[in-house]
Structure formats: structure tokens, C-alpha cells
Short mmCIF file of N, CA and C in Angstrom, two decimals:
data_model
loop_
_atom_site.label_atom_id
_atom_site.label_comp_id
_atom_site.label_asym_id
_atom_site.label_seq_id
_atom_site.Cartn_x
_atom_site.Cartn_y
_atom_site.Cartn_z
N MET A 243 0.80 -1.20 0.00
CA MET A 243 0.00 0.00 0.00
C MET A 243 0.84 1.26 0.00
N GLY A 244 2.10 1.17 0.08
CA GLY A 244 2.96 2.32 0.15
C GLY A 244 3.21 2.96 -1.20
N HIS A 245 2.92 2.26 -2.29
CA HIS A 245 3.20 2.79 -3.62
C HIS A 245 1.94 3.42 -4.21
N PRO A 246 2.08 4.62 -4.82
CA PRO A 246 0.90 5.21 -5.47
C PRO A 246 0.51 4.41 -6.70
N VAL A 247 -0.78 4.54 -7.07
CA VAL A 247 -1.29 3.81 -8.23
C VAL A 247 -0.63 4.34 -9.49
N THR A 248 -0.52 5.64 -9.60
CA THR A 248 0.12 6.23 -10.77
C THR A 248 0.78 7.54 -10.37
N THR A 249 1.79 7.89 -11.09
CA THR A 249 2.44 9.19 -10.89
C THR A 249 2.32 10.05 -12.13
N ASN A 250 1.60 9.56 -13.12
CA ASN A 250 1.40 10.30 -14.37
C ASN A 250 0.42 11.45 -14.10
N PRO A 251 0.85 12.71 -14.27
CA PRO A 251 -0.03 13.85 -13.97
C PRO A 251 -1.25 13.92 -14.88
N LEU A 252 -1.17 13.45 -16.11
CA LEU A 252 -2.33 13.50 -17.01
C LEU A 252 -3.43 12.56 -16.53
N ILE A 253 -3.07 11.40 -16.06
CA ILE A 253 -4.09 10.45 -15.57
C ILE A 253 -4.73 11.00 -14.29
N ILE A 254 -3.91 11.58 -13.42
CA ILE A 254 -4.45 12.17 -12.19
C ILE A 254 -5.40 13.32 -12.54
N MET A 255 -5.04 14.15 -13.53
CA MET A 255 -5.90 15.25 -13.95
C MET A 255 -7.23 14.72 -14.50
N LEU A 256 -7.17 13.70 -15.34
CA LEU A 256 -8.40 13.14 -15.92
C LEU A 256 -9.30 12.54 -14.84
N ILE A 257 -8.72 11.88 -13.87
CA ILE A 257 -9.52 11.32 -12.77
C ILE A 257 -10.18 12.44 -11.98
N ASN A 258 -9.42 13.47 -11.65
CA ASN A 258 -9.98 14.59 -10.89
C ASN A 258 -11.08 15.33 -11.65
N MET A 259 -10.87 15.55 -12.93
CA MET A 259 -11.89 16.25 -13.73
C MET A 259 -13.14 15.40 -13.87
N THR A 260 -12.98 14.10 -14.00
CA THR A 260 -14.13 13.20 -14.08
C THR A 260 -14.95 13.27 -12.80
N VAL A 261 -14.27 13.23 -11.66
CA VAL A 261 -14.97 13.32 -10.37
C VAL A 261 -15.70 14.65 -10.26
N VAL A 262 -15.07 15.75 -10.64
CA VAL A 262 -15.70 17.07 -10.55
C VAL A 262 -16.95 17.13 -11.42
N PHE A 263 -16.87 16.66 -12.66
CA PHE A 263 -18.03 16.72 -13.55
C PHE A 263 -19.15 15.81 -13.09
N ILE A 264 -18.83 14.66 -12.53
CA ILE A 264 -19.87 13.78 -12.01
C ILE A 264 -20.59 14.45 -10.85
N VAL A 265 -19.85 15.13 -9.98
CA VAL A 265 -20.48 15.85 -8.87
C VAL A 265 -21.33 16.99 -9.40
N LEU A 266 -20.87 17.73 -10.40
CA LEU A 266 -21.67 18.83 -10.96
C LEU A 266 -22.95 18.34 -11.60
N ILE A 267 -22.88 17.24 -12.31
CA ILE A 267 -24.09 16.67 -12.93
C ILE A 267 -25.06 16.20 -11.86
N ALA A 268 -24.54 15.59 -10.80
CA ALA A 268 -25.40 15.15 -9.70
C ALA A 268 -26.08 16.34 -9.04
N LEU A 269 -25.35 17.43 -8.83
CA LEU A 269 -25.95 18.63 -8.26
C LEU A 269 -27.02 19.22 -9.17
N SER A 270 -26.79 19.17 -10.47
CA SER A 270 -27.78 19.67 -11.42
C SER A 270 -29.08 18.88 -11.31
N PHE A 271 -28.97 17.56 -11.24
CA PHE A 271 -30.17 16.73 -11.09
C PHE A 271 -30.86 16.99 -9.76
N LEU A 272 -30.08 17.19 -8.70
CA LEU A 272 -30.66 17.47 -7.39
C LEU A 272 -31.42 18.80 -7.40
N ILE A 273 -30.87 19.82 -8.06
CA ILE A 273 -31.55 21.11 -8.15
C ILE A 273 -32.85 20.98 -8.95
N ARG A 274 -32.82 20.23 -10.04
CA ARG A 274 -34.05 20.02 -10.82
C ARG A 274 -35.10 19.28 -10.00
N LEU A 275 -34.67 18.30 -9.20
CA LEU A 275 -35.60 17.56 -8.36
C LEU A 275 -36.23 18.47 -7.31
N ILE A 276 -35.43 19.35 -6.74
CA ILE A 276 -35.94 20.29 -5.75
C ILE A 276 -36.97 21.22 -6.38
N HIS A 277 -36.73 21.66 -7.61
CA HIS A 277 -37.70 22.53 -8.29
C HIS A 277 -39.01 21.79 -8.55
N LEU A 278 -38.95 20.49 -8.78
CA LEU A 278 -40.18 19.73 -9.04
C LEU A 278 -41.01 19.55 -7.78
N VAL A 279 -40.39 19.35 -6.63
CA VAL A 279 -41.13 19.06 -5.41
C VAL A 279 -41.14 20.24 -4.45
N ASP A 280 -40.85 21.43 -4.92
CA ASP A 280 -40.77 22.62 -4.08
C ASP A 280 -42.14 22.95 -3.51
N PRO A 281 -42.32 22.86 -2.18
CA PRO A 281 -43.63 23.16 -1.59
C PRO A 281 -43.92 24.66 -1.52
N THR A 282 -42.92 25.50 -1.66
CA THR A 282 -43.15 26.94 -1.56
C THR A 282 -43.49 27.59 -2.89
N ALA A 283 -43.42 26.83 -3.97
CA ALA A 283 -43.72 27.39 -5.28
C ALA A 283 -45.20 27.72 -5.38
N LYS A 284 -45.50 28.83 -6.04
CA LYS A 284 -46.90 29.22 -6.21
C LYS A 284 -47.54 28.32 -7.26
N LYS A 285 -48.68 27.82 -6.93
CA LYS A 285 -49.41 26.96 -7.86
C LYS A 285 -50.23 27.83 -8.80
N GLU A 286 -50.27 27.44 -10.05
CA GLU A 286 -51.07 28.18 -11.03
C GLU A 286 -52.54 27.81 -10.86
N GLU A 287 -53.36 28.82 -10.71
CA GLU A 287 -54.79 28.59 -10.58
C GLU A 287 -55.43 28.71 -11.94
N LYS A 288 -56.28 27.76 -12.23
CA LYS A 288 -56.99 27.81 -13.51
C LYS A 288 -58.21 28.71 -13.34
N VAL A 289 -58.26 29.73 -14.17
CA VAL A 289 -59.36 30.68 -14.12
C VAL A 289 -60.29 30.36 -15.28
N GLU A 290 -61.57 30.21 -14.94
CA GLU A 290 -62.54 29.95 -15.99
C GLU A 290 -62.79 31.24 -16.76
N GLU A 291 -62.79 31.11 -18.06
CA GLU A 291 -63.02 32.29 -18.88
C GLU A 291 -64.50 32.58 -18.98
N ALA A 292 -64.84 33.83 -18.74
CA ALA A 292 -66.23 34.25 -18.85
C ALA A 292 -66.55 34.45 -20.32
N PRO A 293 -67.81 34.25 -20.70
CA PRO A 293 -68.16 34.51 -22.10
C PRO A 293 -67.92 35.98 -22.42
N GLN A 294 -67.38 36.19 -23.60
CA GLN A 294 -67.05 37.56 -23.98
C GLN A 294 -68.29 38.31 -24.43
N VAL A 295 -68.41 39.49 -23.88
CA VAL A 295 -69.52 40.38 -24.22
C VAL A 295 -68.92 41.51 -25.04
N SER A 296 -69.60 41.88 -26.09
CA SER A 296 -69.06 42.95 -26.92
C SER A 296 -69.01 44.24 -26.12
N ALA A 297 -67.86 44.83 -26.05
CA ALA A 297 -67.65 46.05 -25.28
C ALA A 297 -67.93 47.26 -26.17
N PRO A 298 -68.30 48.36 -25.56
CA PRO A 298 -68.49 49.58 -26.35
C PRO A 298 -67.16 50.01 -26.94
N PRO A 299 -67.21 50.72 -28.04
CA PRO A 299 -65.95 51.14 -28.65
C PRO A 299 -65.13 51.98 -27.66
N SER A 300 -63.87 51.62 -27.54
CA SER A 300 -63.03 52.31 -26.58
C SER A 300 -62.36 53.52 -27.24
N ALA A 301 -61.84 54.36 -26.38
CA ALA A 301 -61.14 55.55 -26.86
C ALA A 301 -59.82 55.11 -27.49
N PRO A 302 -59.31 55.90 -28.42
CA PRO A 302 -58.02 55.52 -29.01
C PRO A 302 -56.93 55.47 -27.94
N ALA A 303 -55.97 54.59 -28.17
CA ALA A 303 -54.89 54.41 -27.21
C ALA A 303 -54.08 55.70 -27.08
N VAL A 304 -53.74 56.02 -25.85
CA VAL A 304 -52.96 57.22 -25.59
C VAL A 304 -51.50 56.86 -25.77
N THR A 305 -50.84 57.63 -26.60
CA THR A 305 -49.42 57.37 -26.83
C THR A 305 -48.60 58.37 -26.02
N ALA A 306 -47.39 57.95 -25.69
CA ALA A 306 -46.51 58.82 -24.93
C ALA A 306 -46.06 59.98 -25.80
N PRO A 307 -45.91 61.16 -25.21
CA PRO A 307 -45.45 62.29 -26.01
C PRO A 307 -44.01 62.06 -26.43
N GLU A 308 -43.66 62.63 -27.56
CA GLU A 308 -42.30 62.51 -28.05
C GLU A 308 -41.37 63.29 -27.12
N PRO A 309 -40.18 62.76 -26.84
CA PRO A 309 -39.26 63.48 -25.96
C PRO A 309 -38.75 64.76 -26.62
N VAL A 310 -38.47 65.74 -25.78
CA VAL A 310 -37.93 67.01 -26.27
C VAL A 310 -36.43 66.82 -26.48
N ILE A 311 -35.99 67.06 -27.69
CA ILE A 311 -34.58 66.88 -28.04
C ILE A 311 -34.04 68.22 -28.50
N GLU A 312 -33.00 68.68 -27.82
CA GLU A 312 -32.42 69.97 -28.19
C GLU A 312 -31.71 69.88 -29.52
N GLU A 313 -31.67 71.01 -30.20
CA GLU A 313 -30.96 71.08 -31.47
C GLU A 313 -29.47 70.92 -31.22
N GLY A 314 -28.79 70.33 -32.18
CA GLY A 314 -27.35 70.20 -32.09
C GLY A 314 -26.87 68.87 -31.55
N ILE A 315 -27.77 68.03 -31.10
CA ILE A 315 -27.37 66.71 -30.62
C ILE A 315 -27.45 65.75 -31.81
N PRO A 316 -26.35 65.09 -32.15
CA PRO A 316 -26.37 64.19 -33.30
C PRO A 316 -27.33 63.02 -33.10
N GLU A 317 -27.89 62.53 -34.21
CA GLU A 317 -28.84 61.42 -34.14
C GLU A 317 -28.19 60.15 -33.59
N GLU A 318 -26.90 59.96 -33.87
CA GLU A 318 -26.21 58.78 -33.35
C GLU A 318 -26.16 58.82 -31.82
N THR A 319 -25.93 60.00 -31.26
CA THR A 319 -25.88 60.15 -29.81
C THR A 319 -27.25 59.84 -29.21
N ILE A 320 -28.29 60.31 -29.85
CA ILE A 320 -29.66 60.05 -29.36
C ILE A 320 -29.95 58.56 -29.42
N ALA A 321 -29.53 57.90 -30.49
CA ALA A 321 -29.76 56.46 -30.61
C ALA A 321 -29.02 55.70 -29.52
N VAL A 322 -27.81 56.12 -29.19
CA VAL A 322 -27.04 55.46 -28.13
C VAL A 322 -27.71 55.68 -26.78
N ILE A 323 -28.22 56.88 -26.53
CA ILE A 323 -28.91 57.15 -25.27
C ILE A 323 -30.16 56.29 -25.15
N PHE A 324 -30.95 56.20 -26.22
CA PHE A 324 -32.14 55.37 -26.19
C PHE A 324 -31.79 53.90 -25.97
N ALA A 325 -30.72 53.42 -26.60
CA ALA A 325 -30.31 52.03 -26.44
C ALA A 325 -29.84 51.76 -25.01
N ALA A 326 -29.12 52.70 -24.43
CA ALA A 326 -28.64 52.52 -23.06
C ALA A 326 -29.81 52.49 -22.08
N ILE A 327 -30.78 53.36 -22.28
CA ILE A 327 -31.94 53.39 -21.39
C ILE A 327 -32.77 52.12 -21.58
N ALA A 328 -32.92 51.65 -22.80
CA ALA A 328 -33.65 50.40 -23.04
C ALA A 328 -32.92 49.22 -22.41
N GLY A 329 -31.60 49.29 -22.33
CA GLY A 329 -30.82 48.24 -21.69
C GLY A 329 -31.12 48.13 -20.21
N TYR A 330 -31.54 49.23 -19.59
CA TYR A 330 -31.91 49.20 -18.18
C TYR A 330 -33.36 48.77 -17.99
N GLY A 331 -34.08 48.52 -19.06
CA GLY A 331 -35.45 48.03 -18.94
C GLY A 331 -36.52 49.09 -19.06
N TYR A 332 -36.16 50.29 -19.42
CA TYR A 332 -37.14 51.36 -19.58
C TYR A 332 -37.58 51.43 -21.03
N SER A 333 -38.74 52.02 -21.27
CA SER A 333 -39.21 52.18 -22.64
C SER A 333 -38.95 53.60 -23.11
N SER A 334 -39.06 53.81 -24.41
CA SER A 334 -38.81 55.15 -24.94
C SER A 334 -39.89 56.13 -24.50
N GLY A 335 -41.05 55.63 -24.08
CA GLY A 335 -42.11 56.51 -23.60
C GLY A 335 -41.80 57.13 -22.26
N GLN A 336 -40.80 56.61 -21.56
CA GLN A 336 -40.45 57.14 -20.26
C GLN A 336 -39.39 58.24 -20.34
N ILE A 337 -38.90 58.53 -21.52
CA ILE A 337 -37.90 59.58 -21.71
C ILE A 337 -38.64 60.88 -22.01
N HIS A 338 -38.38 61.89 -21.18
CA HIS A 338 -39.09 63.15 -21.35
C HIS A 338 -38.28 64.18 -22.12
N ALA A 339 -36.97 64.19 -21.92
CA ALA A 339 -36.14 65.19 -22.60
C ALA A 339 -34.71 64.68 -22.69
N ILE A 340 -34.04 65.12 -23.74
CA ILE A 340 -32.61 64.86 -23.89
C ILE A 340 -31.96 66.20 -24.13
N ARG A 341 -31.15 66.61 -23.17
CA ARG A 341 -30.46 67.90 -23.30
C ARG A 341 -29.10 67.78 -22.61
N PRO A 342 -28.11 68.45 -23.14
CA PRO A 342 -26.78 68.39 -22.52
C PRO A 342 -26.76 69.17 -21.22
N VAL A 343 -25.92 68.74 -20.32
CA VAL A 343 -25.73 69.45 -19.06
C VAL A 343 -24.43 70.23 -19.18
N TYR A 344 -24.53 71.52 -19.06
CA TYR A 344 -23.35 72.36 -19.16
C TYR A 344 -22.75 72.52 -17.78
N ASN A 345 -21.52 72.06 -17.63
CA ASN A 345 -20.85 72.11 -16.35
C ASN A 345 -19.43 72.60 -16.59
N LYS A 346 -19.08 73.68 -15.96
CA LYS A 346 -17.76 74.26 -16.17
C LYS A 346 -16.83 73.95 -15.00
N THR A 347 -17.08 72.88 -14.30
CA THR A 347 -16.29 72.55 -13.13
C THR A 347 -14.83 72.34 -13.49
N TRP A 348 -14.58 71.63 -14.59
CA TRP A 348 -13.19 71.37 -14.97
C TRP A 348 -12.47 72.65 -15.35
N GLU A 349 -13.15 73.54 -16.03
CA GLU A 349 -12.52 74.81 -16.39
C GLU A 349 -12.14 75.60 -15.14
N HIS A 350 -13.07 75.66 -14.20
CA HIS A 350 -12.84 76.44 -13.00
C HIS A 350 -11.82 75.78 -12.07
N SER A 351 -11.76 74.48 -12.04
CA SER A 351 -10.82 73.82 -11.14
C SER A 351 -9.38 74.15 -11.51
N GLY A 352 -9.09 74.23 -12.79
CA GLY A 352 -7.74 74.61 -13.22
C GLY A 352 -7.41 76.04 -12.84
N ARG A 353 -8.36 76.93 -12.95
CA ARG A 353 -8.13 78.34 -12.60
C ARG A 353 -7.93 78.50 -11.11
N TYR A 354 -8.73 77.79 -10.31
CA TYR A 354 -8.62 77.91 -8.86
C TYR A 354 -7.30 77.34 -8.38
N HIS A 355 -6.86 76.27 -8.99
CA HIS A 355 -5.63 75.63 -8.54
C HIS A 355 -4.43 76.53 -8.74
N PHE A 356 -4.34 77.17 -9.91
CA PHE A 356 -3.17 77.98 -10.21
C PHE A 356 -3.24 79.37 -9.59
N ASN A 357 -4.42 79.85 -9.27
CA ASN A 357 -4.56 81.19 -8.72
C ASN A 357 -4.43 81.22 -7.22
N ASN A 358 -4.46 80.09 -6.54
CA ASN A 358 -4.40 80.05 -5.09
C ASN A 358 -2.97 79.88 -4.56
N ASP A 359 -1.97 80.24 -5.31
CA ASP A 359 -0.57 80.06 -4.84
C ASP A 359 -0.19 81.12 -3.86
#
């Protein structure tokens, strides 16, 4: 019993990787089993559909107002802003205005730094 079975690092690596993947697959099946028998999951209730009654004509759908876009902003910049906001889960109807923020902090910081000697 004093001698190792193998000293070849490739065989040891393959054995270790096989064990890791078998454990990962077993955990995957265990997680799926837990999802199937989860007592805290909300059960879907079947709702009986009522017979449809013809409704009176409804008012036209209200659309969101177009956002106010200042002149001088390139269309590519506006498209990027809309895409970034949509990436956060908002719709274009939630954008009210696109306008640049004028901030001269950087200009003033240089002046204050050199003038305070």
C-alpha cells in the first residue's frame, strides 16, 4: 500500500476532472428535483373564462409624447442614449427630454488651482 497507483499527472488530472463533472451533474439533477417538489412554489390557478360580451368602442390608445430633443445633438448620440436606457429596462415613452448638461467645473478647477498660490 505504500506505492501510489500512478504518478502520471495526465491520468491524475483526468480522474480529478471526471470526479468534478460527475459531482456537478449530480448537483444539477438534485436542483431540478428540488424545483419539481418545491412546496413553496406558487401553484397556477386555472381561471374559468367568462363569455365575452361585446364592449363599447373604446377611446383611441394614448401614446406617450415625443421626448424634447435639443438642437445640435447628433442622431447617433440620441440612438445610443435610447439604447442605453432600453438596456436598463425602460421604454422610450419614459424619456421626457434629452439635453446636454453644461458644467464648467473642470474649467474652474484649473483656474482655482493655479490662482491660489
